[in-house]
Coordinates of C-alpha atoms in Angstrom, one line a residue:
M24 CA -9.5 23.4 -27.6
K25 CA -7.8 20.5 -29.5
L26 CA -8.4 17.1 -27.9
D27 CA -6.3 14.3 -29.5
A28 CA -6.3 11.2 -27.2
K29 CA -3.4 9.7 -29.2
I30 CA -4.6 6.2 -28.6
P31 CA -2.4 3.7 -30.6
S32 CA -4.1 1.6 -33.2
G33 CA -4.4 -2.2 -33.0
P34 CA -5.8 -4.6 -30.4
V35 CA -6.0 -3.3 -26.9
Q36 CA -3.5 -5.8 -25.6
D37 CA -0.9 -4.6 -28.0
K38 CA -1.4 -0.8 -27.8
W39 CA 1.1 -0.1 -25.0
D40 CA 3.8 -2.2 -26.6
K41 CA 3.2 -0.5 -29.9
A42 CA 3.3 2.9 -28.3
R43 CA 6.5 2.2 -26.4
F44 CA 8.2 1.3 -29.7
E45 CA 6.8 4.2 -31.6
L46 CA 7.4 6.9 -29.0
K47 CA 10.5 9.0 -29.8
L48 CA 13.4 8.7 -27.4
V49 CA 15.9 11.2 -25.8
N50 CA 19.5 10.1 -25.9
P51 CA 20.7 9.2 -22.3
A52 CA 23.5 11.8 -22.6
N53 CA 21.0 14.5 -23.5
K54 CA 18.5 13.8 -20.7
R55 CA 20.8 15.6 -18.3
H56 CA 20.3 18.8 -20.3
H57 CA 16.5 18.8 -19.6
K58 CA 14.8 20.1 -16.5
V59 CA 11.4 18.8 -15.3
I60 CA 9.2 20.4 -12.6
I61 CA 7.1 17.9 -10.6
V62 CA 4.4 19.3 -8.3
G63 CA 3.4 16.8 -5.6
S64 CA 5.4 14.2 -3.8
G65 CA 2.8 11.5 -3.1
L66 CA 3.0 8.1 -4.8
A67 CA 2.6 9.5 -8.3
G68 CA 5.0 12.5 -7.8
A69 CA 7.6 10.7 -5.8
S70 CA 7.8 7.7 -8.1
A71 CA 7.9 10.0 -11.2
A72 CA 10.7 12.2 -9.6
A73 CA 12.8 9.2 -8.6
T74 CA 12.4 7.4 -12.0
L75 CA 13.0 10.4 -14.2
A76 CA 16.0 11.4 -12.2
E77 CA 17.3 7.9 -12.4
L78 CA 17.0 8.3 -16.2
G79 CA 19.2 11.4 -16.1
Y80 CA 16.7 14.3 -16.1
D81 CA 17.2 17.2 -13.7
V82 CA 14.1 17.3 -11.4
E83 CA 12.7 20.1 -9.3
C84 CA 10.1 18.5 -7.0
F85 CA 7.7 20.7 -4.9
C86 CA 5.3 19.8 -2.1
F87 CA 3.5 21.9 0.6
Q88 CA 4.2 19.3 3.3
D89 CA 7.3 19.5 5.5
S90 CA 8.5 16.2 4.0
P91 CA 7.4 14.0 1.0
R92 CA 6.7 11.3 3.6
R93 CA 3.7 13.3 4.7
A94 CA 1.9 13.3 1.3
H95 CA -1.7 12.2 1.6
S96 CA -0.9 8.9 -0.1
I97 CA 0.3 7.8 3.4
A98 CA -3.4 7.7 4.5
A99 CA -4.4 4.9 2.1
Q100 CA -5.1 1.8 4.2
G101 CA -6.4 -1.3 2.5
G102 CA -4.2 -2.3 -0.4
I103 CA -3.1 -2.1 -4.1
N104 CA -4.5 -4.1 -6.9
A105 CA -2.4 -6.2 -9.3
A106 CA -3.3 -9.0 -11.7
K107 CA -0.7 -11.5 -10.4
N108 CA -3.2 -14.3 -9.9
Y109 CA -1.2 -15.7 -7.0
Q110 CA -4.4 -17.1 -5.6
N111 CA -5.0 -19.1 -8.8
D112 CA -8.7 -18.0 -8.6
G113 CA -9.2 -16.9 -12.2
D114 CA -7.6 -13.5 -12.2
S115 CA -5.8 -12.1 -15.3
V116 CA -4.8 -8.8 -16.8
Y117 CA -8.0 -8.9 -18.9
R118 CA -10.2 -9.5 -15.9
L119 CA -8.7 -6.6 -14.0
F120 CA -9.2 -4.5 -17.1
Y121 CA -12.8 -5.7 -17.4
D122 CA -13.6 -5.1 -13.7
T123 CA -12.1 -1.6 -13.8
V124 CA -14.1 -0.6 -16.9
K125 CA -17.3 -2.1 -15.5
G126 CA -16.6 -0.7 -12.0
G127 CA -16.3 2.8 -13.5
D128 CA -19.7 2.3 -15.1
Y129 CA -18.3 2.5 -18.7
R130 CA -17.1 6.0 -18.5
S131 CA -13.3 5.5 -18.8
R132 CA -11.0 5.1 -21.7
E133 CA -10.4 1.5 -22.6
A134 CA -6.8 1.9 -23.8
N135 CA -5.6 3.6 -20.6
V136 CA -7.4 1.1 -18.3
Y137 CA -5.8 -1.9 -20.1
R138 CA -2.4 -0.4 -19.8
L139 CA -3.0 0.1 -16.1
A140 CA -3.9 -3.5 -15.7
Q141 CA -0.8 -4.6 -17.7
V142 CA 1.7 -2.6 -15.7
S143 CA 0.1 -3.5 -12.4
V144 CA 2.1 -6.7 -12.3
N145 CA 5.3 -4.8 -12.6
I146 CA 4.4 -2.5 -9.7
I147 CA 4.4 -5.3 -7.1
D148 CA 7.8 -6.5 -8.3
Q149 CA 9.2 -3.0 -8.0
C150 CA 7.8 -2.4 -4.5
V151 CA 9.0 -5.8 -3.2
A152 CA 12.5 -5.0 -4.6
Q153 CA 12.3 -1.7 -2.6
G154 CA 11.5 -3.7 0.6
V155 CA 7.8 -2.8 0.9
P156 CA 6.6 -5.2 3.7
F157 CA 3.6 -6.7 2.0
A158 CA 1.7 -9.3 4.0
R159 CA 2.7 -12.9 3.3
E160 CA 1.2 -16.3 3.6
Y161 CA 2.7 -18.9 6.0
G162 CA 4.9 -20.2 3.2
G163 CA 6.3 -16.8 2.4
V164 CA 4.4 -15.9 -0.8
L165 CA 2.7 -12.6 -0.9
A166 CA -0.9 -12.6 0.5
N167 CA -4.0 -11.2 -1.3
R168 CA -7.4 -10.2 -0.2
S169 CA -10.6 -9.1 -2.0
F170 CA -11.9 -5.6 -2.6
G171 CA -15.2 -4.3 -3.9
G172 CA -16.2 -4.9 -7.5
A173 CA -14.2 -8.1 -7.9
Q174 CA -14.8 -11.8 -7.4
V175 CA -11.1 -12.6 -7.2
S176 CA -8.4 -11.8 -4.5
R177 CA -6.0 -9.4 -6.2
T178 CA -5.3 -6.8 -3.5
F179 CA -1.8 -6.8 -2.0
Y180 CA -1.6 -5.1 1.4
A181 CA 0.5 -4.2 4.5
R182 CA -2.1 -4.6 7.2
G183 CA -4.0 -1.4 7.2
Q184 CA -1.1 0.9 6.3
T185 CA -0.4 0.0 2.7
G186 CA -0.2 3.6 1.5
Q187 CA 2.3 4.5 4.1
Q188 CA 4.6 1.5 3.2
L189 CA 4.3 2.1 -0.5
L190 CA 5.1 5.8 0.0
L191 CA 8.2 4.9 2.1
G192 CA 9.3 2.8 -0.8
A193 CA 9.0 5.6 -3.3
Y194 CA 10.5 8.0 -0.8
S195 CA 13.6 5.8 -0.4
A196 CA 14.0 5.9 -4.2
L197 CA 13.4 9.6 -4.2
N198 CA 16.0 10.2 -1.4
R199 CA 18.6 8.3 -3.4
Q200 CA 18.2 10.7 -6.3
I201 CA 18.2 13.7 -3.9
A202 CA 21.5 12.4 -2.6
H203 CA 22.9 12.1 -6.1
G204 CA 21.9 15.7 -6.8
K205 CA 19.5 14.8 -9.6
V206 CA 16.4 15.8 -7.6
K207 CA 16.1 19.2 -5.8
M208 CA 13.3 18.9 -3.2
H209 CA 11.3 22.0 -2.2
P210 CA 9.1 21.2 0.8
R211 CA 6.7 23.7 2.3
T212 CA 6.3 25.3 -1.1
E213 CA 2.9 25.7 -2.8
M214 CA 2.3 26.1 -6.5
L215 CA 0.0 29.1 -7.2
D216 CA 0.1 29.4 -11.0
L217 CA 1.2 27.7 -14.2
V218 CA 3.3 29.6 -16.7
V219 CA 2.5 29.1 -20.3
V220 CA 5.0 30.3 -22.9
D221 CA 4.0 30.2 -26.6
G222 CA 1.3 27.7 -25.8
H223 CA 3.6 25.3 -23.9
A224 CA 3.7 24.8 -20.1
R225 CA 7.2 26.0 -19.1
G226 CA 7.1 26.8 -15.4
I227 CA 5.2 27.6 -12.3
I228 CA 4.9 30.3 -9.7
T229 CA 5.3 29.2 -6.0
R230 CA 5.0 30.6 -2.5
D231 CA 7.4 29.6 0.2
L232 CA 5.1 28.8 3.1
I233 CA 7.6 29.7 5.7
T234 CA 9.0 33.0 4.4
G235 CA 6.1 34.0 2.0
E236 CA 8.6 34.5 -0.9
I237 CA 6.9 34.4 -4.3
R238 CA 9.2 32.9 -6.9
P239 CA 9.1 31.8 -10.6
W240 CA 10.6 28.5 -11.8
A241 CA 11.3 27.5 -15.4
A242 CA 11.6 24.0 -16.9
D243 CA 11.2 22.1 -20.1
A244 CA 8.0 20.3 -18.9
V245 CA 5.7 20.5 -15.9
L246 CA 4.2 17.4 -14.2
L247 CA 1.2 17.8 -11.8
A248 CA 0.7 15.0 -9.3
T249 CA -1.3 17.0 -6.8
G250 CA -4.2 14.6 -5.9
G251 CA -7.9 15.3 -5.9
Y252 CA -10.4 17.9 -4.9
G253 CA -12.6 16.1 -2.4
N254 CA -12.2 18.9 0.1
V255 CA -14.6 21.1 -1.9
F256 CA -17.2 19.4 0.3
Y257 CA -15.3 20.6 3.4
L258 CA -16.0 17.3 5.2
S259 CA -14.2 14.5 3.5
T260 CA -11.7 11.7 4.2
N261 CA -8.9 13.9 2.6
A262 CA -6.2 15.6 4.7
K263 CA -7.2 19.1 5.6
N264 CA -4.7 20.7 3.2
C265 CA -5.7 18.7 0.1
N266 CA -7.0 21.2 -2.5
V267 CA -7.7 21.9 -6.1
T268 CA -5.5 25.0 -6.6
A269 CA -2.8 23.5 -8.8
T270 CA -5.1 21.8 -11.3
Y271 CA -7.7 24.6 -11.2
R272 CA -5.0 27.3 -12.0
A273 CA -3.9 25.0 -14.9
Y274 CA -7.5 24.9 -16.0
K275 CA -7.6 28.7 -16.0
R276 CA -4.5 28.7 -18.1
G277 CA -6.2 26.6 -20.8
A278 CA -6.1 23.0 -19.6
G279 CA -9.3 21.1 -20.1
F280 CA -11.0 19.8 -16.9
A281 CA -12.7 16.5 -17.5
N282 CA -15.8 15.1 -15.7
P283 CA -15.4 17.2 -12.5
C284 CA -18.7 15.9 -11.2
F285 CA -17.4 12.4 -10.9
T286 CA -16.7 12.2 -7.1
Q287 CA -16.5 9.1 -5.1
I288 CA -18.5 8.5 -1.9
H289 CA -16.7 5.9 0.3
P290 CA -19.2 3.6 2.1
T291 CA -17.1 2.9 5.2
C292 CA -16.3 6.1 7.1
I293 CA -16.8 7.0 10.7
P294 CA -20.0 9.0 10.8
V295 CA -20.3 12.8 11.4
S296 CA -20.5 13.5 15.1
G297 CA -21.2 17.3 15.2
D298 CA -21.6 20.5 13.2
Y299 CA -18.1 21.7 13.9
Q300 CA -16.2 18.6 12.9
S301 CA -13.3 19.5 10.6
K302 CA -12.7 16.3 8.7
L303 CA -13.8 12.6 8.5
T304 CA -11.9 9.4 9.1
L305 CA -12.0 6.6 6.7
M306 CA -12.2 2.9 7.7
S307 CA -10.6 0.7 5.0
E308 CA -12.7 -1.0 2.4
S309 CA -10.7 -4.1 3.3
L310 CA -12.9 -4.4 6.4
R311 CA -15.7 -5.5 4.2
N312 CA -13.9 -8.8 3.6
D313 CA -14.8 -9.9 7.1
G314 CA -17.3 -7.3 8.3
R315 CA -21.0 -7.8 7.6
V316 CA -23.1 -4.7 7.0
W317 CA -26.6 -4.5 8.5
V318 CA -29.3 -2.4 10.2
P319 CA -32.2 -3.6 12.3
R320 CA -35.1 -5.0 10.3
N321 CA -37.6 -3.4 12.6
K322 CA -37.6 0.2 13.7
A323 CA -38.6 -0.8 17.2
D324 CA -35.1 -2.3 17.6
L325 CA -33.2 0.9 16.7
N326 CA -32.6 1.8 20.4
K327 CA -31.5 -1.7 21.3
A328 CA -27.8 -2.6 21.7
P329 CA -26.8 -4.6 18.6
K330 CA -26.0 -7.7 20.6
D331 CA -29.6 -7.8 21.8
I332 CA -31.0 -7.9 18.2
P333 CA -31.2 -11.6 17.1
P334 CA -29.9 -12.5 13.6
E335 CA -33.3 -13.0 12.1
D336 CA -34.2 -9.4 13.0
R337 CA -31.1 -8.0 11.2
Y338 CA -31.3 -6.7 7.6
Y339 CA -28.0 -7.7 5.9
Y340 CA -29.1 -5.5 3.0
L341 CA -26.0 -5.9 0.8
E342 CA -26.0 -9.6 1.1
E343 CA -29.7 -9.8 0.3
R344 CA -29.7 -7.3 -2.6
Y345 CA -26.5 -8.4 -4.2
P346 CA -25.9 -12.1 -3.4
S347 CA -23.1 -12.6 -6.0
F348 CA -20.9 -9.9 -4.4
G349 CA -22.5 -9.4 -1.0
N350 CA -20.6 -6.9 1.1
L351 CA -18.0 -6.5 -1.6
V352 CA -20.0 -4.5 -4.2
P353 CA -18.4 -1.4 -5.6
R354 CA -18.2 1.7 -3.4
D355 CA -20.9 3.7 -5.2
V356 CA -23.4 0.8 -4.9
A357 CA -22.6 0.2 -1.3
S358 CA -22.9 3.9 -0.5
R359 CA -26.3 4.4 -2.1
A360 CA -27.6 1.3 -0.4
A361 CA -26.5 2.7 3.0
K362 CA -28.1 6.0 2.2
K363 CA -31.3 4.4 1.2
V364 CA -31.8 2.3 4.4
C365 CA -30.9 5.4 6.5
D366 CA -33.3 7.6 4.5
D367 CA -36.0 4.9 5.1
G368 CA -35.5 5.5 8.9
F369 CA -33.2 2.5 9.8
G370 CA -30.1 4.5 10.7
V371 CA -28.4 3.3 13.9
S372 CA -27.1 6.6 15.4
K373 CA -28.6 9.7 16.9
T374 CA -28.3 11.5 13.6
G375 CA -30.0 8.6 11.8
E376 CA -27.0 8.4 9.5
A377 CA -25.0 5.2 10.3
V378 CA -25.2 1.4 9.7
Y379 CA -23.4 -1.4 11.4
L380 CA -20.2 -3.1 10.2
D381 CA -20.1 -6.3 12.3
F382 CA -17.2 -8.7 12.8
A383 CA -18.8 -11.1 15.2
T384 CA -19.2 -13.8 12.5
A385 CA -15.6 -13.5 11.4
I386 CA -14.3 -13.6 15.0
E387 CA -16.3 -16.6 15.7
R388 CA -15.1 -18.3 12.5
D389 CA -11.4 -17.4 12.5
G390 CA -10.7 -16.3 16.1
K391 CA -9.9 -12.9 17.4
P392 CA -6.1 -13.2 16.8
A393 CA -6.7 -13.7 13.1
I394 CA -8.8 -10.6 12.8
E395 CA -6.4 -8.7 14.9
D396 CA -3.6 -9.7 12.6
R397 CA -5.5 -8.4 9.6
Y398 CA -7.0 -5.2 10.9
G399 CA -5.5 -4.5 14.3
N400 CA -4.3 -1.0 13.7
L401 CA -7.7 -0.1 12.0
F402 CA -9.6 -1.4 15.0
E403 CA -7.4 0.5 17.4
M404 CA -7.9 3.7 15.3
Y405 CA -11.7 3.2 15.4
E406 CA -11.7 2.7 19.2
R407 CA -9.6 5.8 19.8
I408 CA -12.0 7.9 17.8
S409 CA -15.4 6.4 18.8
G410 CA -14.7 5.0 22.2
E411 CA -16.2 1.7 21.2
N412 CA -14.4 -1.6 21.0
P413 CA -15.1 -3.2 17.5
Y414 CA -14.1 -6.6 18.8
K415 CA -17.1 -6.5 21.1
T416 CA -19.6 -4.2 19.3
P417 CA -20.1 -3.5 15.6
M418 CA -18.5 -0.4 14.0
R419 CA -20.8 2.3 13.0
I420 CA -20.1 3.6 9.4
Y421 CA -21.7 5.9 6.9
P422 CA -20.6 7.1 3.4
A423 CA -18.4 10.1 3.0
V424 CA -16.6 12.0 0.2
H425 CA -13.3 10.3 -0.6
Y426 CA -11.7 10.1 -4.1
T427 CA -12.3 12.2 -7.2
M428 CA -12.4 10.5 -10.6
G429 CA -12.6 13.8 -12.5
G430 CA -9.4 15.8 -13.2
L431 CA -7.5 17.5 -15.9
W432 CA -7.9 15.9 -19.3
V433 CA -4.9 13.9 -20.5
D434 CA -4.2 11.9 -23.7
Y435 CA -2.8 8.4 -23.7
N436 CA 0.7 9.9 -23.0
L437 CA -0.6 11.6 -19.8
M438 CA -0.2 15.0 -21.4
S439 CA -3.0 17.6 -21.1
N440 CA -4.2 19.7 -24.1
V441 CA -1.5 22.2 -23.0
P442 CA 1.7 20.8 -24.5
G443 CA 4.3 20.1 -21.9
L444 CA 1.8 19.9 -19.0
H445 CA 1.5 16.3 -17.9
V446 CA -0.8 15.1 -15.2
L447 CA -0.4 12.0 -13.0
G448 CA -2.4 10.0 -10.5
E449 CA -5.7 11.3 -9.0
A450 CA -5.1 14.7 -10.6
N451 CA -6.0 13.4 -14.1
F452 CA -9.2 11.9 -15.2
S453 CA -8.3 8.9 -17.4
D454 CA -8.5 5.6 -15.6
H455 CA -11.5 5.2 -13.3
G456 CA -14.5 6.5 -15.2
A457 CA -17.4 7.4 -12.9
N458 CA -16.3 5.2 -10.0
R459 CA -12.9 4.0 -8.8
L460 CA -12.6 0.4 -7.5
G461 CA -11.0 0.1 -4.1
A462 CA -7.2 -0.4 -4.1
S463 CA -6.8 1.1 -7.6
A464 CA -5.7 4.6 -6.6
L465 CA -2.3 3.4 -5.4
M466 CA -2.0 1.2 -8.5
Q467 CA -2.6 4.2 -10.8
G468 CA -0.3 6.6 -9.0
L469 CA 2.6 4.2 -9.1
A470 CA 1.8 3.0 -12.7
D471 CA 1.9 6.6 -13.9
G472 CA 5.1 7.5 -12.1
Y473 CA 7.2 4.4 -12.5
F474 CA 6.1 2.9 -15.8
V475 CA 4.2 5.4 -18.0
I476 CA 5.6 8.9 -17.7
P477 CA 9.3 7.8 -18.2
Y478 CA 8.4 6.8 -21.7
T479 CA 5.9 9.5 -22.7
L480 CA 7.8 12.5 -21.3
G481 CA 10.7 11.6 -23.5
N482 CA 8.4 11.6 -26.5
Y483 CA 7.3 15.2 -25.8
I484 CA 10.8 16.4 -25.4
A485 CA 12.0 14.7 -28.5
T486 CA 9.1 15.9 -30.7
E487 CA 7.6 19.1 -29.3
Y488 CA 10.3 20.8 -27.1
T489 CA 10.7 24.4 -28.2
G490 CA 14.0 25.3 -26.7
E491 CA 15.3 26.7 -23.4
V492 CA 13.2 29.3 -21.6
S493 CA 14.3 31.2 -18.5
T494 CA 12.3 33.0 -15.8
K495 CA 13.3 36.3 -17.5
H496 CA 10.6 35.6 -20.1
P497 CA 7.8 38.1 -19.8
A498 CA 5.2 35.4 -19.2
F499 CA 6.8 34.6 -15.8
A500 CA 6.6 38.3 -14.8
R501 CA 3.0 38.5 -15.8
A502 CA 2.0 35.3 -13.9
E503 CA 3.9 36.4 -10.8
A504 CA 2.2 39.8 -10.9
E505 CA -1.2 38.1 -11.0
V506 CA -0.3 35.9 -8.1
R507 CA 0.8 38.9 -6.0
E508 CA -2.3 40.8 -6.9
R509 CA -4.6 38.0 -5.9
Q510 CA -2.7 37.6 -2.6
R511 CA -3.1 41.4 -2.0
K512 CA -6.8 41.2 -2.5
L513 CA -7.2 38.3 -0.1
L514 CA -5.3 40.2 2.6
E515 CA -7.4 43.3 2.1
I516 CA -10.8 41.8 2.5
G517 CA -10.8 41.7 6.3
S518 CA -9.7 45.3 6.6
K519 CA -12.7 46.4 4.7
S520 CA -15.4 44.2 6.2
G521 CA -15.3 45.6 9.7
S522 CA -17.5 43.9 12.3
S523 CA -19.2 41.8 9.6
R524 CA -16.0 39.8 8.8
K525 CA -16.1 36.0 9.1
S526 CA -13.4 33.3 9.1
V527 CA -12.4 31.5 5.9
D528 CA -13.6 28.3 7.5
Y529 CA -17.1 29.7 7.8
F530 CA -17.3 30.1 4.1
H531 CA -15.7 26.7 3.4
R532 CA -18.1 25.0 5.7
K533 CA -21.1 26.8 4.0
L534 CA -19.8 25.7 0.6
G535 CA -19.4 22.2 1.8
K536 CA -23.0 22.0 2.9
I537 CA -24.2 23.4 -0.4
M538 CA -22.2 20.8 -2.3
W539 CA -23.1 17.9 -0.1
E540 CA -26.8 18.8 -0.2
Y541 CA -27.1 19.4 -4.0
C542 CA -24.0 17.8 -5.6
G543 CA -23.3 15.0 -3.2
M544 CA -24.4 11.4 -3.0
A545 CA -27.6 12.1 -5.0
R546 CA -28.3 15.0 -7.3
N547 CA -31.2 16.4 -9.3
A548 CA -31.7 19.2 -11.7
A549 CA -33.6 21.5 -9.3
G550 CA -31.0 21.1 -6.6
L551 CA -28.1 21.7 -9.0
Q552 CA -29.8 24.9 -10.3
K553 CA -30.2 26.0 -6.7
A554 CA -26.5 25.4 -6.0
L555 CA -25.5 27.4 -9.1
T556 CA -27.5 30.3 -7.6
Q557 CA -26.1 30.0 -4.1
I558 CA -22.4 29.5 -4.9
P559 CA -22.0 32.8 -6.7
E560 CA -23.7 34.5 -3.8
L561 CA -21.5 32.8 -1.3
R562 CA -18.4 33.7 -3.4
E563 CA -19.4 37.3 -3.5
Q564 CA -19.9 37.3 0.3
F565 CA -16.4 35.7 0.7
W566 CA -14.7 38.5 -1.2
K567 CA -16.5 41.1 1.0
Q568 CA -16.3 39.6 4.4
A569 CA -13.6 36.9 4.7
Y570 CA -11.0 37.7 7.4
V571 CA -7.4 36.8 6.5
P572 CA -5.1 38.0 9.3
G573 CA -1.4 38.3 9.1
G574 CA 0.8 39.4 6.2
A575 CA 2.2 38.1 2.9
D576 CA 5.9 37.9 3.7
E577 CA 5.7 35.4 6.6
L578 CA 4.3 32.1 7.8
N579 CA 0.6 32.6 7.3
P580 CA -1.6 29.5 7.3
W581 CA -4.7 31.7 7.1
L582 CA -3.6 33.1 3.8
E583 CA -2.9 29.6 2.5
K584 CA -6.3 28.5 3.4
A585 CA -8.0 31.6 2.0
G586 CA -6.4 31.0 -1.4
R587 CA -7.5 27.4 -1.5
V588 CA -11.1 28.2 -0.5
A589 CA -11.2 31.0 -3.1
D590 CA -10.4 28.4 -5.7
F591 CA -13.0 26.0 -4.3
L592 CA -15.6 28.7 -4.5
E593 CA -15.0 29.0 -8.3
F594 CA -14.3 25.3 -9.0
S595 CA -17.5 24.2 -7.2
E596 CA -19.5 26.0 -9.9
L597 CA -17.7 24.0 -12.6
M598 CA -18.6 20.8 -10.8
C599 CA -22.3 21.7 -10.6
H600 CA -22.4 22.7 -14.3
D601 CA -20.9 19.3 -15.2
A602 CA -23.4 17.5 -12.9
L603 CA -26.3 19.4 -14.4
Y604 CA -25.2 18.7 -18.0
R605 CA -24.7 15.0 -17.4
D606 CA -28.4 14.1 -17.4
E607 CA -27.9 10.4 -16.5
S608 CA -26.8 8.3 -13.5
C609 CA -23.5 6.5 -13.7
G610 CA -21.2 5.4 -11.0
G611 CA -20.7 8.0 -8.3
H612 CA -22.8 10.5 -10.3
F613 CA -26.3 9.6 -9.3
R614 CA -29.1 11.8 -10.8
E615 CA -32.3 11.0 -9.0
E616 CA -34.2 11.4 -12.3
H617 CA -32.5 8.4 -13.7
Q618 CA -32.9 5.3 -11.5
T619 CA -34.7 2.0 -11.5
E620 CA -37.5 1.1 -9.1
E621 CA -34.9 -0.5 -6.9
G622 CA -32.7 2.6 -6.8
E623 CA -30.1 1.4 -9.2
A624 CA -28.3 3.9 -11.6
V625 CA -29.6 4.2 -15.2
R626 CA -27.0 5.3 -17.8
R627 CA -27.9 7.0 -21.1
D628 CA -25.2 5.6 -23.4
D629 CA -26.8 7.1 -26.5
E630 CA -26.3 10.6 -25.1
F631 CA -23.4 10.5 -22.6
A632 CA -20.9 7.8 -23.6
H633 CA -18.2 10.5 -23.7
G634 CA -15.9 12.4 -21.4
A635 CA -17.1 16.0 -20.8
I636 CA -14.1 18.3 -21.0
W637 CA -14.6 21.9 -19.9
E638 CA -12.8 25.0 -21.1
Y639 CA -12.5 28.0 -18.8
A640 CA -14.5 31.0 -19.9
G641 CA -14.2 33.4 -16.9
V642 CA -15.3 33.5 -13.3
G643 CA -19.1 33.3 -13.2
T644 CA -19.4 32.5 -16.9
P645 CA -20.6 29.0 -17.9
P646 CA -17.6 27.0 -19.2
T647 CA -17.4 25.8 -22.7
L648 CA -18.0 22.1 -23.3
H649 CA -15.9 19.7 -25.4
K650 CA -16.4 16.0 -25.8
E651 CA -14.2 13.0 -26.1
P652 CA -16.3 10.0 -27.4
L653 CA -15.6 6.8 -25.5
E654 CA -15.5 3.6 -27.7
F655 CA -16.0 0.2 -26.1
E656 CA -14.5 -2.4 -28.5
N657 CA -13.5 -5.0 -25.8
V658 CA -16.0 -4.6 -23.0
K659 CA -19.6 -4.6 -24.1
L660 CA -21.8 -1.8 -22.8
T661 CA -24.3 -3.4 -20.4
T662 CA -26.2 -2.4 -17.3
R663 CA -24.0 -3.1 -14.3
S664 CA -25.2 -5.9 -12.2
Y665 CA -23.6 -7.2 -9.0
K666 CA -26.5 -9.5 -8.1

């Protein structure tokens, strides 16, 4: 596996300008002769499709939702970061770069992160021009609020529905190109394999989720913008249909998968309420601007109503442990702190896994109308789910699986080690290291789609394009045959298992429990070894007993789900191999063997200051490790401190 990051030489602040000048271009008149496949229509996919079509490329865009408007980007709540310094509080491109590298616990690539900070300022201008209704101050200027891991206010927002509004902006740009005939949209269509021709990604195999039709598609380049793999844990804040299939199938075709164990645990989620819950609901990190996190200081007060516990008997543990950042420490730090107080027996729910997020101080200070204006829809959502009014009683929250920092390896140009296969947004690994700062996911998705891939894709076509390929090439027939055979095997399992058959959800739930227990918020070598024993056993049971009703040539959500869970049952093993290999604690990857007396993460920069990129070696066979050294020329490697 050849890994060339293609990072431009020179000072970090000049790299992107240097790269843009040196990247080869495609003549505007020639762009119309090139076809691009984009899988995914969230912020990264929709922005890329709209921008590339605007440049003249012919774009085929695929999504499994009934409309691009239902991509999971719509669920993002709190905001999008940008180094505009509208608040005049000391922000800058360099500070955003520094905060992001530090927040990722020094496990991201400096050059990519600096570029992200640079183009962040353009994203806001682009979105305002599209009509995205960002919150504004009384005088009309755009408002900002703070998010974890920063001591400045750089997060732009639209109440608690920022993702939805940004997606509508990208969707409007996408619709314009659909109307012009430059984008052909394929909703309710799922990618099931990548087609590689002579070493280059040249197409995909899809299934029409309504009719069941399996079909090959050819293009000059393939862009994956398919999001993350948090649903490997079964319970997560992700939409139920979010999955790893597209990136995992690309991995099986030769693409390197980087740092898969880097998963983010979000500290403000509505706690689990029962064994048969199907997903979790996120409460925006923006709530930590005004909400104070606490638990009773005395266990005797655990059964009391929160209003009956006086302030002196409340343990505001984030404010006490991290006075400089308080409730706005990064997500991994806040999550571990919540887990610790609950493990110590101070949890405030029947399960013992919840802490309070209290707005009484903010309401007293600013008044209920001000809090309602900032967070009204979030408070309403919480009350509908929990039955408790957060204006009157504190929210109960607990950490949950959210974002995934790992993903397919990409170089500076967002291209994987498979030429022609580009990976955007959460599906790649490049920008967030071991922990993503809040409000940076939307920033990365739009940066990749609007401002990076339009330059870098042209360079690939100008320098490495190998000529037109059609679906008549034998590689398409082989890939399609493999997809059909896998589908046949899935449908046959239930007919052979008889009375012992079990639902696909049964296996997904069991996998999730294994992953959460041994590869979740805290990990250790013994637990990971245990998971690597249990996962193959569960996978074997799945292929003997899973029941998949219905047929192939029809609408069959059970077949969709079975294919995704089958991929999770393989991919989870890769995650555990990566977590076992990385014998250190960093960001969201917390190995219990490496922590301070106060429970803080201990990195091992001498051994693990690199990206771990894995090459597929077969199902049940340990993958092959490759390394990309990480060099820190601008941000000094230090122990993170938010105290």
